[in-house]
Coordinates of C-alpha atoms and ligand atoms in Angstrom, one line a residue:
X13 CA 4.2 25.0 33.9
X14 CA 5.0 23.2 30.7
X15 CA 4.3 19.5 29.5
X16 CA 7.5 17.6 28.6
X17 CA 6.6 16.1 25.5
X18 CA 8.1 12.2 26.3
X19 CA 9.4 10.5 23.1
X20 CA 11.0 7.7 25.2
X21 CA 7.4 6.6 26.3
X22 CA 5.1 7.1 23.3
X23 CA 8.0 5.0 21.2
X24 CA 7.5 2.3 24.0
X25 CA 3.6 2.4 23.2
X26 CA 3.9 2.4 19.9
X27 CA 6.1 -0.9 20.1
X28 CA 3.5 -2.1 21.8
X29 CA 1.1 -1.7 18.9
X30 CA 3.2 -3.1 16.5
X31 CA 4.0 -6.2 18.6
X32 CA 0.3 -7.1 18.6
X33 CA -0.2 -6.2 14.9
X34 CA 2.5 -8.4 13.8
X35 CA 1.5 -10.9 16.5
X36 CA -2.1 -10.8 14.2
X37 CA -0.4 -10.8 11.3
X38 CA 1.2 -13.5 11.5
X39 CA -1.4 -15.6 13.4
X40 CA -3.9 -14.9 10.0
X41 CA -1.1 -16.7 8.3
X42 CA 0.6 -13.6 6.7
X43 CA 4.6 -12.9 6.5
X44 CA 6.9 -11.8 9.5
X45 CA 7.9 -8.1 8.1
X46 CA 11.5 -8.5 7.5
X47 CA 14.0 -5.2 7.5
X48 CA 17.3 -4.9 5.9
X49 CA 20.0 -2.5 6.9
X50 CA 23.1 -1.9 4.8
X51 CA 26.1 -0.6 6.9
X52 CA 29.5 0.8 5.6
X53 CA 32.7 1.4 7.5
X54 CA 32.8 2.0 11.6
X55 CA 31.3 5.3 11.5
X56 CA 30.2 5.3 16.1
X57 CA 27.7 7.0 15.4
X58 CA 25.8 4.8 12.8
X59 CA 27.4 1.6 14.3
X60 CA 24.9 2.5 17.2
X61 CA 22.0 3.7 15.0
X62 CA 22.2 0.4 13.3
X63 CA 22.3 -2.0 16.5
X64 CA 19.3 -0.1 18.0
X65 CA 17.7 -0.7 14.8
X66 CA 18.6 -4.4 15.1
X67 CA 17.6 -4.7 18.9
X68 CA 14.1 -2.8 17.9
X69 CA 13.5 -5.3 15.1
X70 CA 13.4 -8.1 17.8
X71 CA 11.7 -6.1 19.9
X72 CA 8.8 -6.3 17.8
X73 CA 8.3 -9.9 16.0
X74 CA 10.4 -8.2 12.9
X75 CA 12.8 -10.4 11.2
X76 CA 16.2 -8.3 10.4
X77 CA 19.1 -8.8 8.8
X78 CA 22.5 -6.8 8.9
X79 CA 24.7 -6.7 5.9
X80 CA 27.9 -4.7 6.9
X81 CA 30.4 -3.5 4.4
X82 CA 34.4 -2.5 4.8
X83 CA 35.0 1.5 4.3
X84 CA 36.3 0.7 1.2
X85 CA 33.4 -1.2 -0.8
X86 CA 32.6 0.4 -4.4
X87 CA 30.0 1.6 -5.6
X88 CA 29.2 -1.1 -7.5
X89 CA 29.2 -3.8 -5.0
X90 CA 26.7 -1.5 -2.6
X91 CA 24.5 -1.3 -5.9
X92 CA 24.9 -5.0 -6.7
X93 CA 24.0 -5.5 -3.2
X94 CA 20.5 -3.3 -3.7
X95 CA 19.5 -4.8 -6.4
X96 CA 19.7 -8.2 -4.8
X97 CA 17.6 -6.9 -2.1
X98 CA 15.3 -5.2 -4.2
X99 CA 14.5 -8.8 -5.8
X100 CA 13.9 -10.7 -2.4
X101 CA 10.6 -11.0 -1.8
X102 CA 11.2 -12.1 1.4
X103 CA 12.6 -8.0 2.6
X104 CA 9.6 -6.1 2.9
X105 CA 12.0 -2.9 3.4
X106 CA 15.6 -1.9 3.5
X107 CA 17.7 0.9 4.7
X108 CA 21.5 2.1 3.6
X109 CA 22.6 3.8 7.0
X110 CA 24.0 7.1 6.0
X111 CA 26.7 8.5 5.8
X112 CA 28.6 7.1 2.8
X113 CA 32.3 7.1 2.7
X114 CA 33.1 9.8 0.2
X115 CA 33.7 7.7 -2.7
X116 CA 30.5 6.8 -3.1
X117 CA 27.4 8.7 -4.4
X118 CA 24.9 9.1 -1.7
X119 CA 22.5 9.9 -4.0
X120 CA 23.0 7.8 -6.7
X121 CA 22.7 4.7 -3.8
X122 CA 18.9 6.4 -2.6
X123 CA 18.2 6.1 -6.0
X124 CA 18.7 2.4 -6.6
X125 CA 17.0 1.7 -4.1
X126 CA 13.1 0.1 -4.9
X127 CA 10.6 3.2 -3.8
X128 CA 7.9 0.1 -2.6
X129 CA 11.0 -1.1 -0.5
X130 CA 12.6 2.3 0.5
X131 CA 11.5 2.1 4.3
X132 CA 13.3 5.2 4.8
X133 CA 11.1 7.5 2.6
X134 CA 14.2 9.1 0.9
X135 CA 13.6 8.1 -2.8
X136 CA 12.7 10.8 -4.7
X137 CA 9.2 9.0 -5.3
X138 CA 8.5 8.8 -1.7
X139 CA 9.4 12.3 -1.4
X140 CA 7.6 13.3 -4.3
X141 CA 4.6 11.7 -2.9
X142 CA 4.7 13.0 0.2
X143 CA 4.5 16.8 -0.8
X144 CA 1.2 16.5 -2.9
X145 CA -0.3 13.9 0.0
X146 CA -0.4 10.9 -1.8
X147 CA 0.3 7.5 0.5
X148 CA 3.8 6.7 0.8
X149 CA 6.6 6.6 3.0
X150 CA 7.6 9.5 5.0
X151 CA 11.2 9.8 6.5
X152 CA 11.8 8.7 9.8
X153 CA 12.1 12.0 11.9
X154 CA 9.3 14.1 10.5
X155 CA 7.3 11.0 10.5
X156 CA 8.3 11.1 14.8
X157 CA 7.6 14.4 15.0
X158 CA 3.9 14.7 13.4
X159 CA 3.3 11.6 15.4
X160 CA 4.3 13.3 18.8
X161 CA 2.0 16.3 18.4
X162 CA -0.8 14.1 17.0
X163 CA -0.9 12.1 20.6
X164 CA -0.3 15.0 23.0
X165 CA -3.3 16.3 21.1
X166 CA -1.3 19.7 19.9
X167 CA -3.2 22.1 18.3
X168 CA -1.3 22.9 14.7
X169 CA -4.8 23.9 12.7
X170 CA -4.4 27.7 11.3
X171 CA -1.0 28.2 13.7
X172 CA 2.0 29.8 13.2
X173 CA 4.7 27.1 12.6
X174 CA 8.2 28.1 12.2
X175 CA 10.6 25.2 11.3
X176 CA 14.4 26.1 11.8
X177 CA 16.5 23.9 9.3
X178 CA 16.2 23.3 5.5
X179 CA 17.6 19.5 5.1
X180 CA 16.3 17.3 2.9
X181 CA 15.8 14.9 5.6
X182 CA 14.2 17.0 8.3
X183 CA 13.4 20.8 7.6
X184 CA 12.0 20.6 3.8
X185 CA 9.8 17.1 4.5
X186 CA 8.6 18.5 8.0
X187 CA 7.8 21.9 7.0
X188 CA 5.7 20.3 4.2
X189 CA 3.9 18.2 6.2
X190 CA 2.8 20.5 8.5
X191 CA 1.2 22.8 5.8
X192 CA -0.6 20.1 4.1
X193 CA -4.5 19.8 5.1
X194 CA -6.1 17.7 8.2
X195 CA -3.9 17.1 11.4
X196 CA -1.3 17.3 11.8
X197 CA -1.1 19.8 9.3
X198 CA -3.4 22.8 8.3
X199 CA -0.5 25.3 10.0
X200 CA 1.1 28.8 8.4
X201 CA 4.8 27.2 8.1
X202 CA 7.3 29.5 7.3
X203 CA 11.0 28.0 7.0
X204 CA 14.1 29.8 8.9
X205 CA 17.6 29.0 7.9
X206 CA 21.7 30.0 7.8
X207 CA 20.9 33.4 5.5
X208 CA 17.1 34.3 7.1
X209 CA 17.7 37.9 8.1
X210 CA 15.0 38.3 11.0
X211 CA 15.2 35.2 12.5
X212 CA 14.8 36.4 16.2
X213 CA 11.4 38.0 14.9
X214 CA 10.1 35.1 13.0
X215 CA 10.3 32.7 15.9
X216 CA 9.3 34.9 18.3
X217 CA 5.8 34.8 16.2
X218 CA 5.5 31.0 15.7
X219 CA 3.3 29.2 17.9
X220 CA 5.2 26.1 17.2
X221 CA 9.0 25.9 16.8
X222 CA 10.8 22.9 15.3
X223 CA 14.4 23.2 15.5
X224 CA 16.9 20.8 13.1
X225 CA 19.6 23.0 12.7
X226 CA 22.2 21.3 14.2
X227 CA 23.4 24.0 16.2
X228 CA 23.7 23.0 20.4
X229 CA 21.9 25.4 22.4
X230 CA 20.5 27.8 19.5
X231 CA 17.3 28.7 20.5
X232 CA 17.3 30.8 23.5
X233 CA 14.1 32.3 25.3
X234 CA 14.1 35.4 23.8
X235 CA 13.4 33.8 20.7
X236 CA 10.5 31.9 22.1
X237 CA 7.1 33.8 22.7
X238 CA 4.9 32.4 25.8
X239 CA 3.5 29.5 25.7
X240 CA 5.0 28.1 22.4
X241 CA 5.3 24.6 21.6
X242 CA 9.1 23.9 20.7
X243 CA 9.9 20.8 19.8
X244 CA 14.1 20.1 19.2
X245 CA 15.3 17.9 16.7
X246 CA 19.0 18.4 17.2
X247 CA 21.0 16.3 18.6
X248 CA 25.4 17.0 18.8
X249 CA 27.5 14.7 20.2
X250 CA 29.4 17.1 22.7
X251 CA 32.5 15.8 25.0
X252 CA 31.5 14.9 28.4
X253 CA 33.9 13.2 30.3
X254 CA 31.6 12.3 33.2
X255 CA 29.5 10.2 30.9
X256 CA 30.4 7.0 30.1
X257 CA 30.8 7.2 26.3
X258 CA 32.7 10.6 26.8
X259 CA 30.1 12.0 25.3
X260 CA 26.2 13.5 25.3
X261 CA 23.6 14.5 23.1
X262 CA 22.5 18.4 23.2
X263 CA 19.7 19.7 21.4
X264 CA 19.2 22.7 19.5
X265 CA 17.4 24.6 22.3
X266 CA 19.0 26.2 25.1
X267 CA 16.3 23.7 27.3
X268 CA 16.8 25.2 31.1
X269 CA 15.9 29.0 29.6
X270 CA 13.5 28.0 27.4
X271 CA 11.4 25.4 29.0
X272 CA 9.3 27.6 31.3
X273 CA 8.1 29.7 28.5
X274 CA 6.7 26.6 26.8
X275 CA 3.4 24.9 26.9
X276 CA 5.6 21.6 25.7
X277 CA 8.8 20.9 24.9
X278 CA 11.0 18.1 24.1
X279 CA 13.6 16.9 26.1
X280 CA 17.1 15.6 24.3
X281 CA 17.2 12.8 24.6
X282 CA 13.9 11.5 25.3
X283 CA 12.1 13.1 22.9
X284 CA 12.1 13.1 19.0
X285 CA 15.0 10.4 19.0
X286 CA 13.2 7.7 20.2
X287 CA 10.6 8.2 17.3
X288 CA 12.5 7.9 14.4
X289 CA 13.3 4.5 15.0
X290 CA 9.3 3.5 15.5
X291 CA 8.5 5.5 12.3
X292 CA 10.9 3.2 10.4
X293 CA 9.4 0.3 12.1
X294 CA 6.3 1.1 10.7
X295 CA 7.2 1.9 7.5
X296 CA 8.3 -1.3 7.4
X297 CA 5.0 -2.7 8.6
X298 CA 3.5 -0.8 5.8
X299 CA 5.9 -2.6 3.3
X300 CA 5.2 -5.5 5.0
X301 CA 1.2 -5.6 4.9
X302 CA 1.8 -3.9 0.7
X303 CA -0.6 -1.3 2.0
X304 CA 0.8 1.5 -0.2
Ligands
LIG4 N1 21.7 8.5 9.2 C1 21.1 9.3 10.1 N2 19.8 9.1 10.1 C2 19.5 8.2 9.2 C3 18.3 7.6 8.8 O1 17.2 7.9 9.2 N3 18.4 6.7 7.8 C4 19.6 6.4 7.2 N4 19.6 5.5 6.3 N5 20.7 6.9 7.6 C5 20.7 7.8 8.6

């Protein structure tokens, strides 16, 4: 029978923690760790994102603020804007919720961005740091991901890892992680994506899957050996006209075939999701308590 790997109640615990370290914090007489979060246009998806940010923020003793931008901001307003945060010493970190509106340069925005102050881990110096293991910050999901196996107590020394997915956000930084030594880490990673030729194979030898493809329902069991640990960072909006949104997430892993191979699994949702938003609250504690 397999463990469920529950996202939803390690997040809860690890709100808990934070609580009572900014509850210290400030009781010593040190600052309230204050997150910013840029927002452009009325994208659903990053509308909701952004709120749950918010609403964790609270949820924690963080102070937050919300700076929301039309569609149609330039490029130089979103940088003036950055460099304005980048001088308040009162923000300990600050996000730009992605995507941008075509007009703008994604990467030019990252970039602007303070690294001490980029909560999200996606400056190039964060990233940087984080493949040759110096202290930084790490991005949000792989950050949820190393945390889950490290409290189920996963073994990942000397075991096959396969990670399905090449993004710079999720497949590159978590592949790199799990390679790097001490736990968790110390795993044979190999990285699977859109033009690997025996994919089917390569999985079926990992002891550890971690799927961020972005494909619903990709894995299937016959690509799963037993006993594997798989843990599914997709998540697709896909219609669903009994819900109430008219829509669900689905993961990359065809769950109901694949689950009773596994020794754990992640649900979706309920699983990695619930992380990423803890990771960046910590990040921001980090930022906070200038403890990189
Ligand atoms: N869009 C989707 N995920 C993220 C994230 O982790 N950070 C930011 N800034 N934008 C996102």
């Amino acid at each position: 029978m397999y463990q469920l790997i529950d996202g939803k109640a390690i997040s809860d615990q690890i709100k808990t923690e934070i609580a009572e370290e900014v509850k210290q914090l400030v009781a010593n007489g040190g600052k309230q760790p204050h997150l910013a979060v840029i927002i452009v246009g009325h994208d659903g998806g990053s509308e909701t994102y952004v709120a749950h940010k918010v609403k964790s923020c609270e949820q924690v003793g963080f102070k937050s603020t919300r700076v929301a931008f039309e569609e149609d901001v330039t490029e130089e307003m979103l940088l003036a804007k950055i460099q304005e945060m980048n001088q308040d010493a009162d923000i300990d970190g600050f996000i730009v919720q992605l995507p941008l509106p075509g007009h703008i340069d994604e990467q030019k925005i990252i970039e602007a961005i303070d690294y001490r102050k980029d909560v999200d881990g996606f400056h190039p110096v964060n990233v940087g740091r984080m493949s040759i293991g110096l202290p930084c910050f790490v991005s949000a999901t792989p950050s949820g991901i190393l945390e889950l196996i490290r409290r189920y107590g996963i073994p990942t020394r000397g075991k096959n890892c396969v990670v399905i997915g090449r993004s710079n956000i999720v497949g590159k930084p978590v592949a790199s992680l799990m390679m790097q030594k001490g736990y968790p880490g110390d795993a044979t990673v190999t990285v699977c994506h859109s033009r690997t030729a025996n994919l089917k194979e390569i999985c079926r030898s990992a002891d550890i899957i971690i799927a961020a493809l972005g494909s619903p329902g990709f894995l299937k069991e016959d690509m799963v050996k037993d006993g594997a640990v798989v843990i599914d960072v997709g998540t697709t909006r896909v219609e669903d006209a009994a819900a109430k949104s008219g829509f669900r997430l689905k993961g990359d892993v065809d769950f109901a075939n694949v689950a009773p191979k596994c020794s754990f699994i992640t649900p979706v949702p309920g699983g990695v999701g619930p992380m990423t938003i803890v990771s960046l609250l910590r990040n921001t504690l980090l930022a906070a308590k200038h403890n990189l």
